Structures are given as structure tokens and as C-alpha cells.
Amino acid sequence: MLLFVLTCLLAVFPAISTKSPIFGPQEVSSVEGNSVSIKCYYPPTSVNRHTRKYWCRKGASGRCITLVSSEGYVSSNYAGRANLTNFPENGTFVVNIAQLSRDDSGHYKCGLGINSRGLSFDVSLEVSQGPELPNDTEVYTVDVGRTVTIKCPFKTENAPKTKALYKKIGQTSVLVIDSRNYVNPNYKDRIRLRIPGTGQLIFTVVINRLRLSDHGLYLCQAGDGSNHDEKNADLQVLEPEPELVYEDLRGSVTFHCALGLEVANVAKFLCRVNSRETCDVVINTLGKRDSAFEGRILLNPQDKDGSFSVVITGLRKEDEGRYLCGAHSDGQLQEGWPIQAWQLFVNEESTIPRSPTVVKGVAGGSVAVLCPYNPKESKSLKYWCLWEGAQNGRCPLLVESQGLVQEQYEGRLSLLQEPGNGTFTVILNQLTTQDAGFYWCLTNGDTRWRTTVELKIIEGEPNLKVPGNVTAVLGETLNIPCHFPCKFSSYEKYWCKWSNTGCQTLPSQDEGPSEAFVNCDENSRLVSLTLNPVTRADEGWYWCGVKQGHFYGETAAVYVAVEEKKVAGSRDVSPAKADAAPDEKVLDSGVREIENKAIQNPRLFAEEKVVADTGDQAGGSRASVDSSSSEEQGGSSKALVSTLVPLGLVLALGAVVVGVARARHRKNVDRVSIRSYRTDISMSDFENSREFGANDNMGASSITQETSLGGKDEFVATPESTTETKEPKKAKRSSKEEAEMAYKDFLLQSSTMATEAQEGPQEA
């Protein structure tokens, strides 16, 4: 069983692997005495151009006997009437055979190398016997659909008599046309008889749009009876010999069709012959097009002589076959109308590299298209055009390598020479749904290297994220970010400035004023473009993109507009000063209030101070929470306050010292009056009171006392001891002493607050 399987595999694989790239005519026919020319094609590789070419005849045993070769060999049967010529630059060789005989009919091969190698193509040659014609017969050989003019001479005596043309069918002559306006129905609207003026002894019959059925022997006749003039004409109507076309897979082919002026204004078409020997329309000038050729076929406009051409790109193996071009008002093949034929062979050993035939992009995203060209034509002009399905003959250019870019594509389309060596790149970004369609890659060189790519717009979001249009200020610094996903972490990231001639990559470091440089932070997946300083020349489109080597990936575009710097108003207020002013005002007012209370009402001031001390302790905890909150909201405001508060406290303390000093000075000269008793009390008396056992008692000093001797709200100040109901043993302090003690406590408290304010920001 295993042996059987191996045998089958060995039988199958050679047939697959030895498929020949050689191509030539399948059938060749001629008549005895004539000659034929047979052209065979081969892949124009370096080896094939120099290897042996041959023409051999297959025998009954299957062996192929060489008749002529490119090395100079010619068999005895072909001596003097056959030769083989190689055309290595075209990848073809031609076999010419003259003086054909019926014995030359048979099966042949044209090939390369050794006869049995398999690099060959089978050709069938048929040589038929020529028709037996009368001696004075003139032969006309015309292709189907064309026009023939048959000349019929006559004698002078038959000049006024009837002229006619007959067709011989067997032993019968059928009238085709005569000078009495008769026309055979089979020739209606396509035949006419012309009789020139007197003095010319000849009339002509013109037949248009020849059909294969028109083939045969015709008889010209002038006059009646036994004295009439006759002339035989043999009309041979031939199907056009197909022109062999040999093209590479993925390449392109152009069919040039010239049908003549007589059909210049008639609809044209190209069709392909199917297995049923009918011809299916591929494309015509009436708008019909085969869906199998969608996006990769064009029918170019007609010339004045009625000729036109059809271009097919992205050739596939299934495109092989016989093609006919023609003209008819219906836009399809009809009998009797001129046609032209080709036999297309698609070589699978293609020199054209593989490239994607479909690219996909998302709205707002981009695509990069690789376009192949002949590596030997690196200096050729490159183009990219949009195939328009509604117009058979339109593919308007969108961009070219010399700098042309259509206006509606400025800033979003670029043609780049990279990666080079037979491939250029076209990048289209800012995609919309209207961009979907077919695009062609072209050069002004080898037309066989035309390719087609289909662009499809799919759902999704662009991978590269950039801001919208940006406005920069002249002379300032501009920073533009470009975010990319992690999948591009191994790619090269770049920024470039777009222009009609491409997209110039920006330098990776600052090379001087008005230059751009690129900073890449791979960890944060961010590429930033910095323009410093911004100039008028910086205005335009900028692209952010990724690539690997010379192969480009996705891109995103940003337009930068440059405007003049706006002039600021006359008022210039520093934010730091504006924020500090309210704090300074509060501190100043607080110092003045404390100073006034300490001088005017020392007891009340002392009482309020005790309450304030208690509040400061509670407020300290709140300040700690508020400070923590403010740290979260803004570090800059805290640093500012931490600097200004100590400064304000120092200023406030200085003001208090000055105020108290002045108050002391005034008290030294004041007189204290109690009712009608007057005496002088100096500050030293208050100080000496401590020597008599007076103790500091902040609680007692904060209590307000009333007396009926001096009226309501009068303070009693006496050097004698005053008895109190609750604390009779404690001496009362004077107002001056209480103010002085309150002032000392205030200095201590202020110093503590200043220290805490300075330590707070340091900890933060």
C-alpha cells in the first residue's frame, strides 16, 4: 500500500514541478508553397538567454527529433529552407520555414535546453493543398471584418452594357450585385459597384465588413451573350492570426487595437473567447465591464483613426486566453465586423515581486502602499493614480515623484523613494470613507510593471494619537506630542515635515535656531516634536510615524499655524504679589488692634488673650488638617505663605514694640486721679510693688472690678491694699503691670507661631 502511494506521489509531483514557462502558438496553418514564421517565448533570465533553443518534430514513439537549433544545426529535411533566430533581449526566438509541403504537417515542439527536459511548448502545424483555380484568377486575401475591392476589366464594346459580380457555389453562379441596382440580401448595406467615367475600361466592386461566409470564387462579367467579358477573383477571408503576448504574473499587459477609419465612430470592445467559442465582453466603451477585472482594467480614449488600447494590471494565471477587440454599435462581437486577436500567456516564474493587493485602514488613520518597479529603472518617474470605475478610461494622477500633489491631497499624501531597489512607497493619511477604492502604481518606464492595490476603510480607531490643528506663537517654543501603542515599541519613531517632494525627517537633536528636534520617551509611549523658537518657516504639515528600516508604517498628521505674539496690557501684576497682599493687610490690621487693646484697656486685652490662647490650641489642630489639604491642592501657594507669614509677624512685633515703648513713655508722665485726691505715681512704683509681695496672677488680672465711689466702669488704682470678696489675701496688680505682662505673653506666643509657620513648609 505504501509503495502504491509513493508511486502516485512521484507521478504527480514531476507533472507539477516541470510545468513549462515556454509559450508559443498552439496551431499554425498554411498552404503548400507558402512559408510560416513561428515565435516562441521564454523567461528572459540570464541562464535562459544563453541556453540552447531548438525546434523538433515529435515521432510516433514520442521522441522529439531536432530539426533546427540555435547552435547552428539544421537537419537534411530543412536544409536551405529553415532557420532559428534568438532574440535574448526580448526573451523570444523565431523559427522560419519556407516552401511548405503537405509532408510538413504534424506536431512539433519549440523549447530550451535538452529536448527531453520539458522546457518546451507544443505546436501543431497544418499544411493544406491550395485551391485549383482557373489560370486568370486573381487572389484576394483579407481578414474578416475588413474591406476588399475587386477589380473587373472589360472591353470597349461592352462599356455601355450591364456589369455584374457573381459568386460560384459548386457549378452554380449566384448574382451578388449588378449595375441595374440589384443587391443580394446577404450583402445588403455592405457592397457597392462603381463604374468610372468614360475612357476607363474597368469597374470595381467594394465589399465591406467581410464575413467568413464571403470566402470563395467570384466572377466579374461585363456584357451579355457570347461577346461578354469575364474575370475570376478568389476571395480568401481569414480569421486574424492571434498575436502572442507573454507577460509575467502580477504584471500588466496592453492590447493596442487599430480597426480602421471606417469604424472610428463605432462603439469598441474587448472580449475573451470562452470554452464555448463565444466571446465574453471584458470591457467596452458603452460602460460594460467584467467584474473579474474590477479595479485593474482601463480602456484608453480613442484616437482620431479609431484606434484604442486596453490595459490590464495585476495579471493572474486565470487571465490567460484568447482576446479579441472589435467594433460594433452593440459593444460586442458581431459577424462581419473588424476584429483583432491576441493569445495571452501568463508566466508564473515572474520577476515582479509579491506585494499586497489589498490594504486596510480606519477613518482618521493611514496606509502605506508598496509599489514595485523595474530595478533597472531607478531614475524613472513614479506615479500614483486613482482608478475611477464610472469612467473606463480615467485614472487621474494624485502624486508623482517630481513633486506634483493634487490640491485636495496636500498634507496627507506623499510618494517616497524608499525602500528603493525596485520598490517605492506611497503614504496616505487622514483617511475618510471616500478614499476607499482602487489605486494604480505607475512609472514612465517599463509598462509591464504596473500594479493595482485596493484600499478598504474598516471600523476602528487610529493607533497614533496626535492633537488637532495647532497654533504656534512666533518666537516662542512649541511642543507637539504623538502617542503610540505598545505594539510599536520596537519600531523607529519619527517626525517629519511634509512637502510636495516628500516628508523630510526632522533631526534627532537641536542643530541651532529655527531647527526641530525629536525627543522620544519609550516608557511613556510618547514622541514629542519641539520647535524652538517658532518661525514663519515652521508653518505647515507635520507627520508623526513609525517604520522598520526603510519600510514605513502608520502616520498621523498635524497642521501648525504660526501667528504673531500678542502685546500685553500696561498693567503688570505679579501673581505672587497679588496673593501675598491680603495676608500682609490682615497682619498689619491685627498688630494695630493688639497694640490699641494693650494700651487702652490692658485688663480687657489680657482677658481676650487668654481666650485667644485657648483658641490657638484648637486652631493648631485645624491648621494642621488645613495644611495637609492645601498640600494636596497646591504646593506653590503653601510655599508662598510660608515665606510671607514669618516676615509679616516680624514686622508686626516690631510695630508692637514701638507702640508699647511709646505707651510707657506717656504713662511715666501721666497723673492718676482718684476723686479729689491727686498724687504722682511713677513706673518705678509699679515695679517696686513686686518687692511688697505682689504675685503674677493672670486669672485675677483678667477680672473687671466696679466701685460706687467713682461711678460706673471706673477702674480703682490705689497704692493701698484692696480687699476682694473671694481672694482677700492676694494683692491687686496695677493696669500698667498687667499690660506689660500681656505684652510679654504676646511676644512669646508670636514667636511660637512664627517658628511653627517656618517648620511647616520645610516638612512639606
CSV table of N, CA and C in Angstrom, one decimal, residues 554-658:
chain,number,residue,atom,x,y,z
A,554,GLU,N,2.4,53.2,10.1
A,554,GLU,CA,1.3,54.2,10.2
A,554,GLU,C,1.9,55.6,10.5
A,555,THR,N,1.1,56.6,10.1
A,555,THR,CA,1.4,58.0,10.3
A,555,THR,C,0.2,58.8,10.8
A,556,ALA,N,0.4,59.9,11.4
A,556,ALA,CA,-0.6,60.9,11.8
A,556,ALA,C,-0.1,62.3,11.4
A,557,ALA,N,-1.1,63.1,11.1
A,557,ALA,CA,-0.7,64.5,10.6
A,557,ALA,C,-1.2,65.5,11.5
A,558,VAL,N,-0.5,66.6,11.6
A,558,VAL,CA,-0.8,67.8,12.4
A,558,VAL,C,-0.5,69.0,11.6
A,559,TYR,N,-1.4,70.0,11.5
A,559,TYR,CA,-1.1,71.2,10.8
A,559,TYR,C,-0.7,72.3,11.9
A,560,VAL,N,0.4,73.0,11.7
A,560,VAL,CA,0.9,74.0,12.6
A,560,VAL,C,0.7,75.4,11.9
A,561,ALA,N,-0.1,76.2,12.5
A,561,ALA,CA,-0.3,77.6,12.0
A,561,ALA,C,0.5,78.5,12.9
A,562,VAL,N,1.2,79.5,12.4
A,562,VAL,CA,2.1,80.4,13.1
A,562,VAL,C,1.4,81.8,13.1
A,563,GLU,N,1.3,82.4,14.3
A,563,GLU,CA,0.7,83.8,14.4
A,563,GLU,C,1.7,84.7,15.2
A,564,GLU,N,1.5,86.0,15.1
A,564,GLU,CA,2.3,87.0,15.8
A,564,GLU,C,2.0,86.9,17.3
A,565,LYS,N,3.0,87.3,18.1
A,565,LYS,CA,2.9,87.3,19.5
A,565,LYS,C,2.0,88.5,19.9
A,566,LYS,N,1.0,88.3,20.8
A,566,LYS,CA,0.1,89.4,21.2
A,566,LYS,C,0.8,90.3,22.3
A,567,VAL,N,0.6,91.6,22.1
A,567,VAL,CA,1.2,92.6,23.0
A,567,VAL,C,0.3,92.6,24.3
A,568,ALA,N,1.0,92.5,25.5
A,568,ALA,CA,0.3,92.6,26.8
A,568,ALA,C,-0.1,94.0,27.1
A,569,GLY,N,-1.1,94.1,28.1
A,569,GLY,CA,-1.6,95.4,28.5
A,569,GLY,C,-0.6,96.2,29.4
A,570,SER,N,-0.9,97.5,29.8
A,570,SER,CA,0.1,98.3,30.6
A,570,SER,C,0.2,97.8,32.0
A,571,ARG,N,-0.9,97.2,32.5
A,571,ARG,CA,-0.9,96.7,33.9
A,571,ARG,C,-0.2,95.4,34.0
A,572,ASP,N,0.8,95.3,34.9
A,572,ASP,CA,1.5,94.0,35.0
A,572,ASP,C,1.6,93.7,36.5
A,573,VAL,N,0.8,92.8,36.9
A,573,VAL,CA,0.7,92.4,38.3
A,573,VAL,C,1.3,91.0,38.5
A,574,SER,N,2.2,91.0,39.4
A,574,SER,CA,2.8,89.7,39.7
A,574,SER,C,1.9,88.8,40.5
A,575,PRO,N,1.6,87.6,40.1
A,575,PRO,CA,0.7,86.7,40.8
A,575,PRO,C,1.1,86.5,42.3
A,576,ALA,N,2.4,86.4,42.5
A,576,ALA,CA,2.9,86.2,43.8
A,576,ALA,C,2.6,87.4,44.7
A,577,LYS,N,2.8,88.6,44.2
A,577,LYS,CA,2.4,89.8,45.0
A,577,LYS,C,1.0,89.9,45.2
A,578,ALA,N,0.2,89.6,44.2
A,578,ALA,CA,-1.3,89.7,44.4
A,578,ALA,C,-1.8,88.7,45.4
A,579,ASP,N,-1.2,87.6,45.5
A,579,ASP,CA,-1.6,86.6,46.5
A,579,ASP,C,-1.2,87.0,47.9
A,580,ALA,N,0.0,87.7,48.0
A,580,ALA,CA,0.6,88.0,49.3
A,580,ALA,C,-0.1,89.2,49.9
A,581,ALA,N,-0.6,90.1,49.1
A,581,ALA,CA,-1.1,91.4,49.7
A,581,ALA,C,-2.2,91.2,50.7
A,582,PRO,N,-3.2,90.3,50.5
A,582,PRO,CA,-4.3,90.2,51.6
A,582,PRO,C,-3.7,89.7,52.9
A,583,ASP,N,-2.7,88.8,52.9
A,583,ASP,CA,-2.1,88.3,54.2
A,583,ASP,C,-1.4,89.5,54.9
A,584,GLU,N,-0.7,90.3,54.1
A,584,GLU,CA,0.0,91.4,54.8
A,584,GLU,C,-1.0,92.4,55.4
A,585,LYS,N,-2.1,92.7,54.7
A,585,LYS,CA,-3.1,93.6,55.2
A,585,LYS,C,-3.7,93.1,56.5
A,586,VAL,N,-4.0,91.8,56.6
A,586,VAL,CA,-4.5,91.2,57.8
A,586,VAL,C,-3.6,91.3,58.9
A,587,LEU,N,-2.3,91.0,58.7
A,587,LEU,CA,-1.3,91.1,59.7
A,587,LEU,C,-1.1,92.5,60.2
A,588,ASP,N,-1.1,93.5,59.4
A,588,ASP,CA,-1.0,94.9,59.8
A,588,ASP,C,-2.1,95.3,60.7
A,589,SER,N,-3.4,95.0,60.2
A,589,SER,CA,-4.5,95.3,61.0
A,589,SER,C,-4.6,94.6,62.3
A,590,GLY,N,-4.1,93.4,62.4
A,590,GLY,CA,-4.1,92.6,63.6
A,590,GLY,C,-3.1,93.2,64.6
A,591,VAL,N,-1.9,93.7,64.1
A,591,VAL,CA,-1.0,94.3,65.0
A,591,VAL,C,-1.5,95.5,65.6
A,592,ARG,N,-2.1,96.4,64.8
A,592,ARG,CA,-2.7,97.6,65.3
A,592,ARG,C,-3.7,97.4,66.3
A,593,GLU,N,-4.6,96.4,66.1
A,593,GLU,CA,-5.7,96.1,67.0
A,593,GLU,C,-5.1,95.7,68.4
A,594,ILE,N,-4.1,94.8,68.3
A,594,ILE,CA,-3.5,94.3,69.6
A,594,ILE,C,-2.8,95.5,70.3
A,595,GLU,N,-2.1,96.3,69.5
A,595,GLU,CA,-1.5,97.5,70.2
A,595,GLU,C,-2.5,98.4,70.9
A,596,ASN,N,-3.6,98.7,70.2
A,596,ASN,CA,-4.6,99.5,70.8
A,596,ASN,C,-5.2,98.9,72.1
A,597,LYS,N,-5.5,97.6,72.0
A,597,LYS,CA,-6.1,97.0,73.2
A,597,LYS,C,-5.1,97.0,74.4
A,598,ALA,N,-3.8,96.8,74.1
A,598,ALA,CA,-2.9,96.7,75.1
A,598,ALA,C,-2.7,98.1,75.8
A,599,ILE,N,-2.9,99.1,75.1
A,599,ILE,CA,-2.7,100.5,75.6
A,599,ILE,C,-3.9,101.0,76.3
A,600,GLN,N,-5.1,100.9,75.6
A,600,GLN,CA,-6.3,101.5,76.0
A,600,GLN,C,-7.0,100.7,77.1
A,601,ASN,N,-7.0,99.4,77.1
A,601,ASN,CA,-7.7,98.6,78.0
A,601,ASN,C,-6.9,97.3,78.4
A,602,PRO,N,-5.9,97.5,79.2
A,602,PRO,CA,-5.0,96.3,79.4
A,602,PRO,C,-5.7,95.1,80.0
A,603,ARG,N,-6.7,95.3,80.9
A,603,ARG,CA,-7.3,94.2,81.5
A,603,ARG,C,-8.2,93.4,80.5
A,604,LEU,N,-8.9,94.2,79.7
A,604,LEU,CA,-9.7,93.5,78.7
A,604,LEU,C,-8.9,92.8,77.7
A,605,PHE,N,-7.7,93.4,77.3
A,605,PHE,CA,-6.8,92.8,76.4
A,605,PHE,C,-6.3,91.4,77.0
A,606,ALA,N,-5.9,91.5,78.3
A,606,ALA,CA,-5.4,90.3,78.9
A,606,ALA,C,-6.4,89.2,78.9
A,607,GLU,N,-7.7,89.6,79.2
A,607,GLU,CA,-8.8,88.5,79.2
A,607,GLU,C,-9.0,87.9,77.8
A,608,GLU,N,-9.0,88.8,76.8
A,608,GLU,CA,-9.1,88.3,75.4
A,608,GLU,C,-8.0,87.4,75.0
A,609,LYS,N,-6.8,87.8,75.5
A,609,LYS,CA,-5.6,87.0,75.2
A,609,LYS,C,-5.7,85.5,75.7
A,610,VAL,N,-6.3,85.4,76.9
A,610,VAL,CA,-6.4,84.0,77.4
A,610,VAL,C,-7.4,83.2,76.6
A,611,VAL,N,-8.5,83.9,76.1
A,611,VAL,CA,-9.4,83.2,75.2
A,611,VAL,C,-8.7,82.8,73.9
A,612,ALA,N,-7.9,83.8,73.4
A,612,ALA,CA,-7.2,83.6,72.2
A,612,ALA,C,-6.2,82.4,72.3
A,613,ASP,N,-5.5,82.3,73.5
A,613,ASP,CA,-4.6,81.2,73.6
A,613,ASP,C,-5.3,79.9,73.5
A,614,THR,N,-6.5,79.8,74.2
A,614,THR,CA,-7.2,78.6,74.1
A,614,THR,C,-7.6,78.3,72.6
A,615,GLY,N,-8.0,79.3,71.9
A,615,GLY,CA,-8.4,79.1,70.5
A,615,GLY,C,-7.2,78.7,69.6
A,616,ASP,N,-6.0,79.3,70.0
A,616,ASP,CA,-4.9,78.9,69.2
A,616,ASP,C,-4.6,77.4,69.3
A,617,GLN,N,-4.8,76.9,70.5
A,617,GLN,CA,-4.5,75.4,70.6
A,617,GLN,C,-5.4,74.6,69.8
A,618,ALA,N,-6.7,75.0,69.8
A,618,ALA,CA,-7.7,74.3,68.9
A,618,ALA,C,-7.4,74.5,67.5
A,619,GLY,N,-7.1,75.8,67.2
A,619,GLY,CA,-6.8,76.2,65.8
A,619,GLY,C,-5.6,75.5,65.3
A,620,GLY,N,-4.6,75.2,66.2
A,620,GLY,CA,-3.4,74.5,65.7
A,620,GLY,C,-3.7,73.2,65.1
A,621,SER,N,-4.6,72.4,65.7
A,621,SER,CA,-5.0,71.1,65.1
A,621,SER,C,-5.7,71.3,63.7
A,622,ARG,N,-6.6,72.4,63.7
A,622,ARG,CA,-7.3,72.6,62.4
A,622,ARG,C,-6.3,73.1,61.3
A,623,ALA,N,-5.3,73.9,61.8
A,623,ALA,CA,-4.3,74.3,60.8
A,623,ALA,C,-3.5,73.2,60.2
A,624,SER,N,-3.3,72.2,61.1
A,624,SER,CA,-2.5,71.0,60.6
A,624,SER,C,-3.3,70.3,59.5
A,625,VAL,N,-4.7,70.1,59.7
A,625,VAL,CA,-5.5,69.5,58.7
A,625,VAL,C,-5.6,70.3,57.5
A,626,ASP,N,-5.8,71.7,57.7
A,626,ASP,CA,-5.9,72.5,56.5
A,626,ASP,C,-4.6,72.5,55.7
A,627,SER,N,-3.4,72.5,56.5
A,627,SER,CA,-2.2,72.4,55.8
A,627,SER,C,-2.0,71.2,54.9
A,628,SER,N,-2.5,70.1,55.5
A,628,SER,CA,-2.4,68.8,54.7
A,628,SER,C,-3.3,68.9,53.5
A,629,SER,N,-4.5,69.5,53.7
A,629,SER,CA,-5.4,69.7,52.5
A,629,SER,C,-4.8,70.6,51.5
A,630,SER,N,-4.2,71.7,51.9
A,630,SER,CA,-3.6,72.6,51.0
A,630,SER,C,-2.4,72.0,50.2
A,631,GLU,N,-1.7,71.1,50.9
A,631,GLU,CA,-0.6,70.4,50.2
A,631,GLU,C,-1.1,69.6,49.0
A,632,GLU,N,-2.3,69.1,49.2
A,632,GLU,CA,-2.9,68.3,48.0
A,632,GLU,C,-3.3,69.2,47.0
A,633,GLN,N,-3.8,70.4,47.3
A,633,GLN,CA,-4.4,71.3,46.3
A,633,GLN,C,-3.4,72.1,45.6
A,634,GLY,N,-2.3,72.5,46.3
A,634,GLY,CA,-1.3,73.2,45.5
A,634,GLY,C,-0.1,73.5,46.4
A,635,GLY,N,1.1,73.0,46.0
A,635,GLY,CA,2.3,73.3,46.8
A,635,GLY,C,2.8,74.7,46.6
A,636,SER,N,2.5,75.3,45.5
A,636,SER,CA,3.0,76.6,45.3
A,636,SER,C,2.5,77.7,46.2
A,637,SER,N,1.1,77.6,46.6
A,637,SER,CA,0.5,78.6,47.5
A,637,SER,C,1.1,78.4,48.9
A,638,LYS,N,1.3,77.2,49.3
A,638,LYS,CA,1.8,77.0,50.7
A,638,LYS,C,3.2,77.5,50.8
A,639,ALA,N,4.1,77.3,49.8
A,639,ALA,CA,5.4,77.8,49.8
A,639,ALA,C,5.4,79.3,49.9
A,640,LEU,N,4.5,80.0,49.2
A,640,LEU,CA,4.4,81.4,49.2
A,640,LEU,C,4.0,81.9,50.6
A,641,VAL,N,3.0,81.3,51.2
A,641,VAL,CA,2.5,81.8,52.5
A,641,VAL,C,3.6,81.5,53.6
A,642,SER,N,4.3,80.4,53.5
A,642,SER,CA,5.3,80.0,54.4
A,642,SER,C,6.4,81.1,54.4
A,643,THR,N,6.6,81.7,53.3
A,643,THR,CA,7.7,82.8,53.3
A,643,THR,C,7.2,84.1,53.8
A,644,LEU,N,5.9,84.4,53.5
A,644,LEU,CA,5.4,85.8,53.8
A,644,LEU,C,4.9,85.9,55.3
A,645,VAL,N,4.4,84.8,55.9
A,645,VAL,CA,3.8,84.9,57.2
A,645,VAL,C,4.9,85.2,58.3
A,646,PRO,N,6.1,84.5,58.3
A,646,PRO,CA,7.1,84.9,59.2
A,646,PRO,C,7.5,86.4,59.0
A,647,LEU,N,7.6,86.8,57.8
A,647,LEU,CA,8.0,88.2,57.5
A,647,LEU,C,7.0,89.2,58.1
A,648,GLY,N,5.7,88.8,57.9
A,648,GLY,CA,4.7,89.7,58.5
A,648,GLY,C,4.7,89.7,60.0
A,649,LEU,N,4.9,88.6,60.6
A,649,LEU,CA,5.0,88.5,62.1
A,649,LEU,C,6.1,89.4,62.7
A,650,VAL,N,7.3,89.3,62.0
A,650,VAL,CA,8.4,90.1,62.4
A,650,VAL,C,8.1,91.6,62.4
A,651,LEU,N,7.4,92.0,61.3
A,651,LEU,CA,7.0,93.4,61.1
A,651,LEU,C,6.0,93.8,62.2
A,652,ALA,N,5.1,92.9,62.4
A,652,ALA,CA,4.1,93.2,63.5
A,652,ALA,C,4.7,93.3,64.8
A,653,LEU,N,5.6,92.4,65.2
A,653,LEU,CA,6.3,92.5,66.5
A,653,LEU,C,7.0,93.8,66.7
A,654,GLY,N,7.7,94.2,65.6
A,654,GLY,CA,8.4,95.5,65.6
A,654,GLY,C,7.4,96.6,65.9
A,655,ALA,N,6.3,96.6,65.3
A,655,ALA,CA,5.3,97.7,65.5
A,655,ALA,C,4.8,97.7,66.9
A,656,VAL,N,4.6,96.5,67.5
A,656,VAL,CA,4.1,96.4,68.9
A,656,VAL,C,5.1,96.9,69.8
A,657,VAL,N,6.4,96.6,69.6
A,657,VAL,CA,7.4,97.1,70.5
A,657,VAL,C,7.5,98.6,70.5
A,658,VAL,N,7.4,99.2,69.3
A,658,VAL,CA,7.4,100.7,69.2
A,658,VAL,C,6.2,101.2,69.9
